[in-house]
PDB file of C-alpha atoms and ligand atoms in Angstrom:
ATOM      1  CA  UNK A   1      36.699  48.449  28.434  1.00  0.00           C
ATOM      2  CA  UNK A   2      34.224  49.744  31.328  1.00  0.00           C
ATOM      3  CA  UNK A   3      33.930  48.065  34.681  1.00  0.00           C
ATOM      4  CA  UNK A   4      30.588  46.651  33.671  1.00  0.00           C
ATOM      5  CA  UNK A   5      32.105  45.150  30.097  1.00  0.00           C
ATOM      6  CA  UNK A   6      34.890  43.658  32.183  1.00  0.00           C
ATOM      7  CA  UNK A   7      32.275  42.012  34.517  1.00  0.00           C
ATOM      8  CA  UNK A   8      30.524  40.535  31.552  1.00  0.00           C
ATOM      9  CA  UNK A   9      33.367  39.379  30.126  1.00  0.00           C
ATOM     10  CA  UNK A  10      34.800  37.689  33.178  1.00  0.00           C
ATOM     11  CA  UNK A  11      31.424  35.748  33.618  1.00  0.00           C
ATOM     12  CA  UNK A  12      31.608  34.741  30.045  1.00  0.00           C
ATOM     13  CA  UNK A  13      35.249  33.611  30.510  1.00  0.00           C
ATOM     14  CA  UNK A  14      34.388  31.909  33.558  1.00  0.00           C
ATOM     15  CA  UNK A  15      31.559  29.780  32.126  1.00  0.00           C
ATOM     16  CA  UNK A  16      33.399  28.563  29.197  1.00  0.00           C
ATOM     17  CA  UNK A  17      36.559  27.708  31.413  1.00  0.00           C
ATOM     18  CA  UNK A  18      34.418  25.046  33.269  1.00  0.00           C
ATOM     19  CA  UNK A  19      32.113  24.099  30.357  1.00  0.00           C
ATOM     20  CA  UNK A  20      35.084  23.361  28.148  1.00  0.00           C
ATOM     21  CA  UNK A  21      36.369  20.567  30.304  1.00  0.00           C
ATOM     22  CA  UNK A  22      34.399  17.802  28.778  1.00  0.00           C
ATOM     23  CA  UNK A  23      34.934  18.845  25.094  1.00  0.00           C
ATOM     24  CA  UNK A  24      31.386  20.268  24.965  1.00  0.00           C
ATOM     25  CA  UNK A  25      32.083  23.870  25.792  1.00  0.00           C
ATOM     26  CA  UNK A  26      28.724  25.340  25.171  1.00  0.00           C
ATOM     27  CA  UNK A  27      26.974  23.592  28.380  1.00  0.00           C
ATOM     28  CA  UNK A  28      28.156  22.886  31.870  1.00  0.00           C
ATOM     29  CA  UNK A  29      27.349  19.218  32.812  1.00  0.00           C
ATOM     30  CA  UNK A  30      26.654  18.410  36.502  1.00  0.00           C
ATOM     31  CA  UNK A  31      30.298  17.780  37.194  1.00  0.00           C
ATOM     32  CA  UNK A  32      31.306  21.086  35.715  1.00  0.00           C
ATOM     33  CA  UNK A  33      28.565  22.834  37.274  1.00  0.00           C
ATOM     34  CA  UNK A  34      29.604  21.442  40.711  1.00  0.00           C
ATOM     35  CA  UNK A  35      33.202  22.271  40.175  1.00  0.00           C
ATOM     36  CA  UNK A  36      32.447  25.778  39.260  1.00  0.00           C
ATOM     37  CA  UNK A  37      30.347  26.184  42.305  1.00  0.00           C
ATOM     38  CA  UNK A  38      32.849  24.693  44.477  1.00  0.00           C
ATOM     39  CA  UNK A  39      35.843  26.788  43.173  1.00  0.00           C
ATOM     40  CA  UNK A  40      33.879  30.008  42.689  1.00  0.00           C
ATOM     41  CA  UNK A  41      31.158  30.010  45.211  1.00  0.00           C
ATOM     42  CA  UNK A  42      32.511  28.320  48.297  1.00  0.00           C
ATOM     43  CA  UNK A  43      30.903  30.806  50.703  1.00  0.00           C
ATOM     44  CA  UNK A  44      27.461  29.974  49.224  1.00  0.00           C
ATOM     45  CA  UNK A  45      28.141  26.356  48.955  1.00  0.00           C
ATOM     46  CA  UNK A  46      29.117  26.341  52.684  1.00  0.00           C
ATOM     47  CA  UNK A  47      26.005  28.136  53.860  1.00  0.00           C
ATOM     48  CA  UNK A  48      23.843  25.260  52.149  1.00  0.00           C
ATOM     49  CA  UNK A  49      23.312  22.582  54.527  1.00  0.00           C
ATOM     50  CA  UNK A  50      21.777  20.189  51.861  1.00  0.00           C
ATOM     51  CA  UNK A  51      24.252  18.016  49.932  1.00  0.00           C
ATOM     52  CA  UNK A  52      22.115  17.918  46.962  1.00  0.00           C
ATOM     53  CA  UNK A  53      22.128  21.561  46.504  1.00  0.00           C
ATOM     54  CA  UNK A  54      24.022  21.478  43.312  1.00  0.00           C
ATOM     55  CA  UNK A  55      21.620  18.861  42.122  1.00  0.00           C
ATOM     56  CA  UNK A  56      18.563  21.155  42.946  1.00  0.00           C
ATOM     57  CA  UNK A  57      20.224  23.994  41.484  1.00  0.00           C
ATOM     58  CA  UNK A  58      20.865  22.300  38.016  1.00  0.00           C
ATOM     59  CA  UNK A  59      17.120  20.780  38.100  1.00  0.00           C
ATOM     60  CA  UNK A  60      15.840  24.369  38.690  1.00  0.00           C
ATOM     61  CA  UNK A  61      17.699  26.066  36.106  1.00  0.00           C
ATOM     62  CA  UNK A  62      17.662  23.385  33.127  1.00  0.00           C
ATOM     63  CA  UNK A  63      14.820  24.511  31.134  1.00  0.00           C
ATOM     64  CA  UNK A  64      15.146  22.053  28.333  1.00  0.00           C
ATOM     65  CA  UNK A  65      15.648  19.240  30.493  1.00  0.00           C
ATOM     66  CA  UNK A  66      18.918  17.954  29.105  1.00  0.00           C
ATOM     67  CA  UNK A  67      20.894  17.869  32.531  1.00  0.00           C
ATOM     68  CA  UNK A  68      23.289  20.547  31.522  1.00  0.00           C
ATOM     69  CA  UNK A  69      23.304  24.383  31.795  1.00  0.00           C
ATOM     70  CA  UNK A  70      23.680  26.554  28.668  1.00  0.00           C
ATOM     71  CA  UNK A  71      24.970  29.977  29.371  1.00  0.00           C
ATOM     72  CA  UNK A  72      21.458  31.282  29.108  1.00  0.00           C
ATOM     73  CA  UNK A  73      20.247  28.728  31.537  1.00  0.00           C
ATOM     74  CA  UNK A  74      23.285  29.425  33.912  1.00  0.00           C
ATOM     75  CA  UNK A  75      22.791  33.362  34.324  1.00  0.00           C
ATOM     76  CA  UNK A  76      19.652  33.395  36.339  1.00  0.00           C
ATOM     77  CA  UNK A  77      21.974  31.647  39.177  1.00  0.00           C
ATOM     78  CA  UNK A  78      23.999  34.658  38.887  1.00  0.00           C
ATOM     79  CA  UNK A  79      21.241  36.827  38.802  1.00  0.00           C
ATOM     80  CA  UNK A  80      19.723  35.305  41.734  1.00  0.00           C
ATOM     81  CA  UNK A  81      23.010  35.425  43.590  1.00  0.00           C
ATOM     82  CA  UNK A  82      23.665  39.033  42.807  1.00  0.00           C
ATOM     83  CA  UNK A  83      19.958  40.272  44.134  1.00  0.00           C
ATOM     84  CA  UNK A  84      20.898  38.296  47.582  1.00  0.00           C
ATOM     85  CA  UNK A  85      24.206  39.956  47.675  1.00  0.00           C
ATOM     86  CA  UNK A  86      22.770  43.301  46.926  1.00  0.00           C
ATOM     87  CA  UNK A  87      20.375  43.037  50.071  1.00  0.00           C
ATOM     88  CA  UNK A  88      23.146  42.274  51.893  1.00  0.00           C
ATOM     89  CA  UNK A  89      25.060  45.094  50.660  1.00  0.00           C
ATOM     90  CA  UNK A  90      22.293  47.634  51.101  1.00  0.00           C
ATOM     91  CA  UNK A  91      21.663  46.426  54.860  1.00  0.00           C
ATOM     92  CA  UNK A  92      25.474  46.729  55.717  1.00  0.00           C
ATOM     93  CA  UNK A  93      25.177  50.402  54.117  1.00  0.00           C
ATOM     94  CA  UNK A  94      22.389  51.279  56.359  1.00  0.00           C
ATOM     95  CA  UNK A  95      24.317  49.744  59.391  1.00  0.00           C
ATOM     96  CA  UNK A  96      27.050  52.073  58.638  1.00  0.00           C
ATOM     97  CA  UNK A  97      25.214  55.257  57.980  1.00  0.00           C
ATOM     98  CA  UNK A  98      23.454  54.521  61.545  1.00  0.00           C
ATOM     99  CA  UNK A  99      26.657  55.124  63.419  1.00  0.00           C
TER     100      UNK A  99
HETATM  101 CA1   CA B   1      30.787  20.889  29.219  1.00  0.00          CA
HETATM  102 CA1   CA B   2      19.689  22.593  29.723  1.00  0.00          CA
END
Protein backbone atom coordinates (compact mmCIF):
# COMPACT_ATOMS: atom_id res chain seq x y z
CA UNK A 1 0.00 0.00 0.00
CA UNK A 2 1.09 3.56 -0.60
CA UNK A 3 1.61 6.11 2.14
CA UNK A 4 -1.66 7.86 1.36
CA UNK A 5 -3.60 4.60 1.27
CA UNK A 6 -2.15 3.78 4.66
CA UNK A 7 -3.29 7.16 6.00
CA UNK A 8 -6.82 6.61 4.76
CA UNK A 9 -6.95 3.13 6.22
CA UNK A 10 -5.71 4.44 9.57
CA UNK A 11 -8.42 7.08 9.58
CA UNK A 12 -11.15 4.54 8.81
CA UNK A 13 -9.82 2.06 11.39
CA UNK A 14 -9.60 4.80 14.00
CA UNK A 15 -13.16 5.98 13.38
CA UNK A 16 -14.54 2.46 13.73
CA UNK A 17 -12.44 1.62 16.79
CA UNK A 18 -14.26 4.37 18.69
CA UNK A 19 -17.60 4.18 16.87
CA UNK A 20 -18.01 0.46 17.63
CA UNK A 21 -17.98 0.92 21.41
CA UNK A 22 -21.74 1.31 21.89
CA UNK A 23 -22.63 -1.38 19.36
CA UNK A 24 -23.58 1.13 16.68
CA UNK A 25 -20.41 1.13 14.61
CA UNK A 26 -21.64 3.46 11.89
CA UNK A 27 -21.68 6.61 14.03
CA UNK A 28 -19.78 8.30 16.86
CA UNK A 29 -21.93 9.32 19.82
CA UNK A 30 -20.90 12.34 21.87
CA UNK A 31 -19.23 10.05 24.40
CA UNK A 32 -17.31 8.23 21.68
CA UNK A 33 -16.27 11.47 20.00
CA UNK A 34 -15.03 12.82 23.34
CA UNK A 35 -12.97 9.70 23.95
CA UNK A 36 -11.53 9.79 20.45
CA UNK A 37 -10.49 13.41 20.84
CA UNK A 38 -9.07 12.89 24.33
CA UNK A 39 -6.98 9.95 23.17
CA UNK A 40 -6.06 10.96 19.65
CA UNK A 41 -6.07 14.77 19.74
CA UNK A 42 -4.92 15.65 23.28
CA UNK A 43 -2.80 18.61 22.17
CA UNK A 44 -5.67 20.17 20.24
CA UNK A 45 -8.09 19.61 23.11
CA UNK A 46 -5.66 21.15 25.62
CA UNK A 47 -5.40 24.31 23.51
CA UNK A 48 -9.18 24.73 23.68
CA UNK A 49 -10.06 26.56 26.89
CA UNK A 50 -13.78 25.98 26.49
CA UNK A 51 -14.96 22.80 28.29
CA UNK A 52 -17.81 22.62 25.78
CA UNK A 53 -15.43 22.17 22.86
CA UNK A 54 -16.56 18.63 22.10
CA UNK A 55 -20.24 19.63 22.28
CA UNK A 56 -19.63 22.54 19.93
CA UNK A 57 -17.69 20.42 17.47
CA UNK A 58 -20.44 17.80 17.47
CA UNK A 59 -23.08 20.47 16.88
CA UNK A 60 -21.06 22.01 14.05
CA UNK A 61 -20.42 18.76 12.26
CA UNK A 62 -23.73 16.96 12.83
CA UNK A 63 -25.54 17.70 9.60
CA UNK A 64 -28.62 15.52 10.07
CA UNK A 65 -29.01 16.55 13.75
CA UNK A 66 -29.09 13.06 15.26
CA UNK A 67 -26.43 13.98 17.86
CA UNK A 68 -24.06 11.47 16.31
CA UNK A 69 -21.31 11.70 13.74
CA UNK A 70 -21.18 9.43 10.72
CA UNK A 71 -17.82 8.97 9.00
CA UNK A 72 -18.91 11.52 6.41
CA UNK A 73 -19.70 14.08 9.11
CA UNK A 74 -16.50 13.27 10.99
CA UNK A 75 -14.17 13.88 8.04
CA UNK A 76 -14.46 17.71 7.97
CA UNK A 77 -12.96 17.76 11.48
CA UNK A 78 -9.87 15.95 10.22
CA UNK A 79 -9.75 18.11 7.10
CA UNK A 80 -10.04 21.30 9.16
CA UNK A 81 -7.36 20.22 11.61
CA UNK A 82 -5.10 19.09 8.77
CA UNK A 83 -5.42 22.51 7.13
CA UNK A 84 -4.51 24.21 10.41
CA UNK A 85 -1.54 21.88 10.83
CA UNK A 86 -0.40 22.50 7.29
CA UNK A 87 -0.26 26.26 7.99
CA UNK A 88 1.97 25.59 10.98
CA UNK A 89 4.09 23.29 8.87
CA UNK A 90 4.57 25.91 6.15
CA UNK A 91 5.45 28.54 8.75
CA UNK A 92 7.93 26.17 10.31
CA UNK A 93 9.53 25.45 6.94
CA UNK A 94 9.83 29.17 6.20
CA UNK A 95 11.53 29.79 9.52
CA UNK A 96 13.95 26.99 8.82
CA UNK A 97 14.89 28.26 5.37
CA UNK A 98 15.61 31.75 6.75
CA UNK A 99 18.51 30.46 8.81
CA1 LIG B 1 -21.23 4.33 18.09
CA1 LIG C 1 -25.28 13.00 12.33
